[in-house]
Amino acid sequence: QMYDQLDPDLCLTFLNNIKSSLSNSIVSLSNGQRGEVVYLHAVPTIRPIIKLVDGTFLDLINNKEIGILDVANTKREQL
């Protein structure tokens, strides 16, 4: 649908900017956990791999019931 109604170059630029702004960000998840975005899949960008506070990894592509609720302004904000 993106390619039928919107400028593909503009959309890809927008998605790449989202990707770069999320990389290494601290996020709050819908399951109450917090972690750091450590890997962003090419598509879909909004389902990254998160390193949780306990050191485990959570791939949001495989856990579709969990979403990102909040993104911290800086990585310096504590987990």
Coordinates of N, CA, C and O in Angstrom, one line a residue:
Q1 N 0.8 -1.2 0.0 CA 0.0 0.0 0.0 C 0.9 1.3 0.0 O 0.5 2.2 -0.6
M2 N 2.0 1.2 0.7 CA 2.9 2.4 0.8 C 3.3 2.8 -0.6 O 3.3 4.0 -0.9
Y3 N 3.5 1.9 -1.5 CA 4.0 2.2 -2.9 C 2.9 2.7 -3.8 O 3.2 3.4 -4.8
D4 N 1.7 2.4 -3.5 CA 0.6 2.9 -4.3 C 0.1 4.3 -4.0 O -0.3 5.1 -4.9
Q5 N 0.3 4.7 -2.7 CA -0.3 6.0 -2.3 C 0.7 7.0 -1.9 O 0.4 8.2 -1.8
L6 N 1.9 6.6 -1.5 CA 2.9 7.5 -1.0 C 4.2 7.4 -1.8 O 4.5 6.4 -2.5
D7 N 5.0 8.5 -1.7 CA 6.3 8.5 -2.4 C 7.2 7.5 -1.7 O 7.6 7.6 -0.6
P8 N 7.7 6.4 -2.5 CA 8.5 5.4 -1.9 C 9.8 5.9 -1.3 O 10.2 5.5 -0.2
D9 N 10.4 6.9 -2.0 CA 11.7 7.4 -1.5 C 11.5 8.2 -0.1 O 12.3 8.0 0.8
L10 N 10.4 8.9 -0.1 CA 10.1 9.6 1.2 C 9.8 8.7 2.3 O 10.3 8.8 3.4
C11 N 9.1 7.6 2.0 CA 8.7 6.6 3.1 C 10.0 5.9 3.5 O 10.1 5.7 4.8
L12 N 10.9 5.5 2.6 CA 12.1 4.8 3.0 C 13.0 5.7 3.9 O 13.6 5.3 4.8
T13 N 13.1 7.0 3.5 CA 13.8 8.0 4.3 C 13.2 8.1 5.7 O 14.0 8.1 6.7
F14 N 11.9 8.2 5.8 CA 11.3 8.3 7.1 C 11.5 7.0 7.9 O 11.9 7.1 9.1
L15 N 11.4 5.9 7.4 CA 11.7 4.6 8.1 C 13.1 4.5 8.5 O 13.4 4.0 9.6
N16 N 14.0 4.9 7.7 CA 15.5 4.9 8.1 C 15.8 5.8 9.2 O 16.6 5.5 10.1
N17 N 15.1 7.0 9.2 CA 15.3 7.9 10.3 C 14.7 7.4 11.6 O 15.3 7.5 12.7
I18 N 13.6 6.7 11.6 CA 13.0 6.0 12.8 C 14.0 5.0 13.3 O 14.3 4.9 14.4
K19 N 14.5 4.2 12.3 CA 15.5 3.2 12.7 C 16.7 3.7 13.4 O 17.1 3.2 14.4
S20 N 17.3 4.8 12.9 CA 18.5 5.3 13.5 C 18.2 6.0 14.8 O 19.0 5.9 15.7
S21 N 17.0 6.5 15.0 CA 16.7 7.1 16.3 C 16.4 6.1 17.4 O 16.5 6.3 18.6
L22 N 15.9 4.9 17.0 CA 15.6 3.8 18.0 C 16.8 3.0 18.4 O 16.9 2.5 19.5
S23 N 17.8 3.0 17.5 CA 19.0 2.2 17.8 C 19.7 2.6 19.1 O 19.9 3.8 19.3
N24 N 19.9 1.6 20.0 CA 20.5 1.8 21.3 C 19.7 2.6 22.3 O 20.1 3.0 23.3
S25 N 18.4 2.8 22.0 CA 17.5 3.5 22.9 C 17.0 2.6 24.0 O 16.9 1.4 23.8
I26 N 16.7 3.2 25.1 CA 16.1 2.5 26.2 C 14.6 2.6 26.0 O 14.0 3.7 25.8
V27 N 13.9 1.4 26.1 CA 12.5 1.4 25.9 C 11.7 0.7 27.1 O 12.3 -0.1 27.8
S28 N 10.5 1.1 27.2 CA 9.6 0.5 28.2 C 8.6 -0.4 27.3 O 8.1 0.1 26.3
L29 N 8.4 -1.6 27.8 CA 7.6 -2.5 27.0 C 6.2 -2.7 27.6 O 6.0 -2.5 28.8
S30 N 5.3 -3.2 26.9 CA 3.9 -3.4 27.3 C 3.8 -4.4 28.4 O 2.7 -4.5 29.1
N31 N 4.8 -5.3 28.6 CA 4.7 -6.3 29.6 C 5.4 -5.9 30.9 O 5.6 -6.6 31.8
G32 N 5.7 -4.6 31.0 CA 6.3 -4.0 32.2 C 7.8 -4.0 32.3 O 8.4 -3.5 33.2
Q33 N 8.4 -4.7 31.3 CA 9.9 -4.7 31.3 C 10.5 -3.5 30.6 O 9.8 -2.8 29.9
R34 N 11.8 -3.3 30.9 CA 12.6 -2.2 30.2 C 13.8 -2.9 29.6 O 14.3 -3.9 30.1
G35 N 14.3 -2.2 28.6 CA 15.6 -2.8 28.0 C 16.1 -1.8 26.9 O 15.6 -0.7 26.7
E36 N 17.2 -2.2 26.3 CA 17.8 -1.4 25.3 C 17.6 -2.1 23.9 O 17.8 -3.3 23.7
V37 N 17.3 -1.3 22.9 CA 17.2 -1.7 21.5 C 18.6 -2.1 21.0 O 19.5 -1.2 21.0
V38 N 18.8 -3.3 20.7 CA 20.2 -3.8 20.3 C 20.2 -4.2 18.8 O 21.3 -4.2 18.2
Y39 N 19.1 -4.4 18.2 CA 19.1 -4.8 16.8 C 17.7 -4.4 16.2 O 16.7 -4.7 16.8
L40 N 17.8 -3.8 15.0 CA 16.6 -3.4 14.3 C 16.5 -4.2 13.0 O 17.4 -4.1 12.2
H41 N 15.5 -5.0 12.8 CA 15.3 -5.8 11.6 C 15.1 -4.8 10.4 O 14.6 -3.7 10.7
A42 N 15.5 -5.2 9.2 CA 15.2 -4.3 8.1 C 13.7 -4.0 7.9 O 13.4 -2.9 7.8
V43 N 12.9 -5.0 8.1 CA 11.5 -4.8 8.0 C 10.9 -5.9 9.0 O 11.3 -7.0 8.9
P44 N 10.0 -5.6 9.8 CA 9.5 -4.3 10.2 C 10.4 -3.6 11.3 O 10.8 -4.3 12.2
T45 N 10.7 -2.4 11.1 CA 11.5 -1.6 12.0 C 11.0 -1.5 13.4 O 11.7 -1.5 14.3
I46 N 9.7 -1.6 13.5 CA 9.1 -1.3 14.8 C 9.0 -2.6 15.7 O 8.5 -2.6 16.8
R47 N 9.7 -3.7 15.3 CA 9.7 -4.9 16.0 C 11.2 -5.3 16.3 O 11.6 -6.3 15.8
P48 N 11.9 -4.5 17.0 CA 13.4 -4.8 17.2 C 13.7 -5.9 18.2 O 12.8 -6.5 18.8
I49 N 14.9 -6.2 18.4 CA 15.4 -7.1 19.4 C 15.8 -6.2 20.6 O 16.6 -5.3 20.4
I50 N 15.4 -6.6 21.8 CA 15.6 -5.8 23.0 C 16.5 -6.6 24.0 O 16.2 -7.8 24.2
K51 N 17.5 -6.0 24.5 CA 18.3 -6.6 25.6 C 17.6 -6.1 26.9 O 17.6 -4.9 27.2
L52 N 17.0 -7.1 27.6 CA 16.3 -6.7 28.9 C 17.3 -6.5 30.0 O 18.5 -6.8 29.9
V53 N 16.8 -5.9 31.1 CA 17.6 -5.5 32.2 C 18.3 -6.8 32.8 O 19.5 -6.7 33.2
D54 N 17.7 -7.9 32.7 CA 18.3 -9.2 33.3 C 19.4 -9.8 32.3 O 19.9 -10.8 32.6
G55 N 19.6 -9.1 31.2 CA 20.6 -9.6 30.2 C 20.1 -10.5 29.2 O 20.8 -10.9 28.2
T56 N 18.8 -10.9 29.2 CA 18.3 -11.8 28.2 C 17.8 -10.9 27.0 O 17.7 -9.7 27.1
F57 N 17.6 -11.6 25.9 CA 17.2 -10.9 24.7 C 15.7 -11.3 24.3 O 15.3 -12.4 24.5
L58 N 15.0 -10.3 23.8 CA 13.6 -10.5 23.5 C 13.4 -9.9 22.1 O 13.6 -8.8 21.8
D59 N 13.0 -10.8 21.1 CA 12.8 -10.5 19.8 C 11.3 -10.2 19.6 O 10.5 -11.1 19.7
L60 N 11.0 -8.9 19.4 CA 9.5 -8.5 19.3 C 8.8 -9.1 18.1 O 7.6 -9.1 18.0
I61 N 9.6 -9.5 17.1 CA 9.0 -10.2 15.9 C 8.3 -11.5 16.4 O 7.3 -11.9 15.9
N62 N 9.0 -12.2 17.3 CA 8.5 -13.5 17.8 C 7.6 -13.3 19.0 O 7.0 -14.3 19.5
N63 N 7.4 -12.1 19.5 CA 6.5 -11.9 20.6 C 5.6 -10.7 20.3 O 5.7 -9.6 20.8
K64 N 4.7 -11.0 19.4 CA 3.8 -9.9 18.8 C 2.9 -9.3 19.8 O 2.3 -8.2 19.6
E65 N 2.7 -10.0 21.0 CA 1.8 -9.5 22.0 C 2.4 -8.4 22.8 O 1.8 -7.7 23.6
I66 N 3.7 -8.2 22.7 CA 4.5 -7.2 23.4 C 4.8 -6.1 22.5 O 5.3 -6.3 21.3
G67 N 4.7 -4.9 22.9 CA 5.0 -3.7 22.1 C 5.8 -2.7 22.9 O 5.9 -2.8 24.1
I68 N 6.3 -1.7 22.2 CA 7.1 -0.6 22.9 C 6.1 0.5 23.3 O 5.3 1.0 22.4
L69 N 6.1 0.8 24.5 CA 5.2 1.9 25.0 C 5.9 3.2 25.1 O 5.2 4.3 24.9
D70 N 7.2 3.2 25.4 CA 7.9 4.5 25.6 C 9.3 4.3 25.2 O 9.9 3.3 25.4
V71 N 9.9 5.4 24.6 CA 11.3 5.4 24.3 C 12.0 6.5 25.1 O 11.5 7.7 25.1
A72 N 13.0 6.2 25.8 CA 13.7 7.2 26.6 C 14.4 8.2 25.7 O 14.8 7.9 24.6
N73 N 14.6 9.4 26.2 CA 15.2 10.5 25.5 C 16.7 10.2 25.2 O 17.2 10.5 24.2
T74 N 17.4 9.7 26.2 CA 18.8 9.4 26.1 C 19.1 8.0 26.7 O 18.4 7.5 27.6
K75 N 20.2 7.4 26.2 CA 20.6 6.2 26.8 C 21.1 6.3 28.2 O 21.1 5.4 29.0
R76 N 21.4 7.5 28.6 CA 21.9 7.8 30.0 C 20.8 7.6 31.0 O 21.1 7.4 32.2
E77 N 19.6 7.6 30.6 CA 18.5 7.4 31.5 C 18.6 5.9 32.0 O 18.8 5.1 31.2
Q78 N 18.5 5.7 33.3 CA 18.7 4.4 33.8 C 17.6 3.4 33.5 O 16.5 3.8 33.3
L79 N 18.0 2.2 33.4 CA 17.1 1.1 33.1 C 16.3 0.9 34.4 O 15.3 0.5 34.5

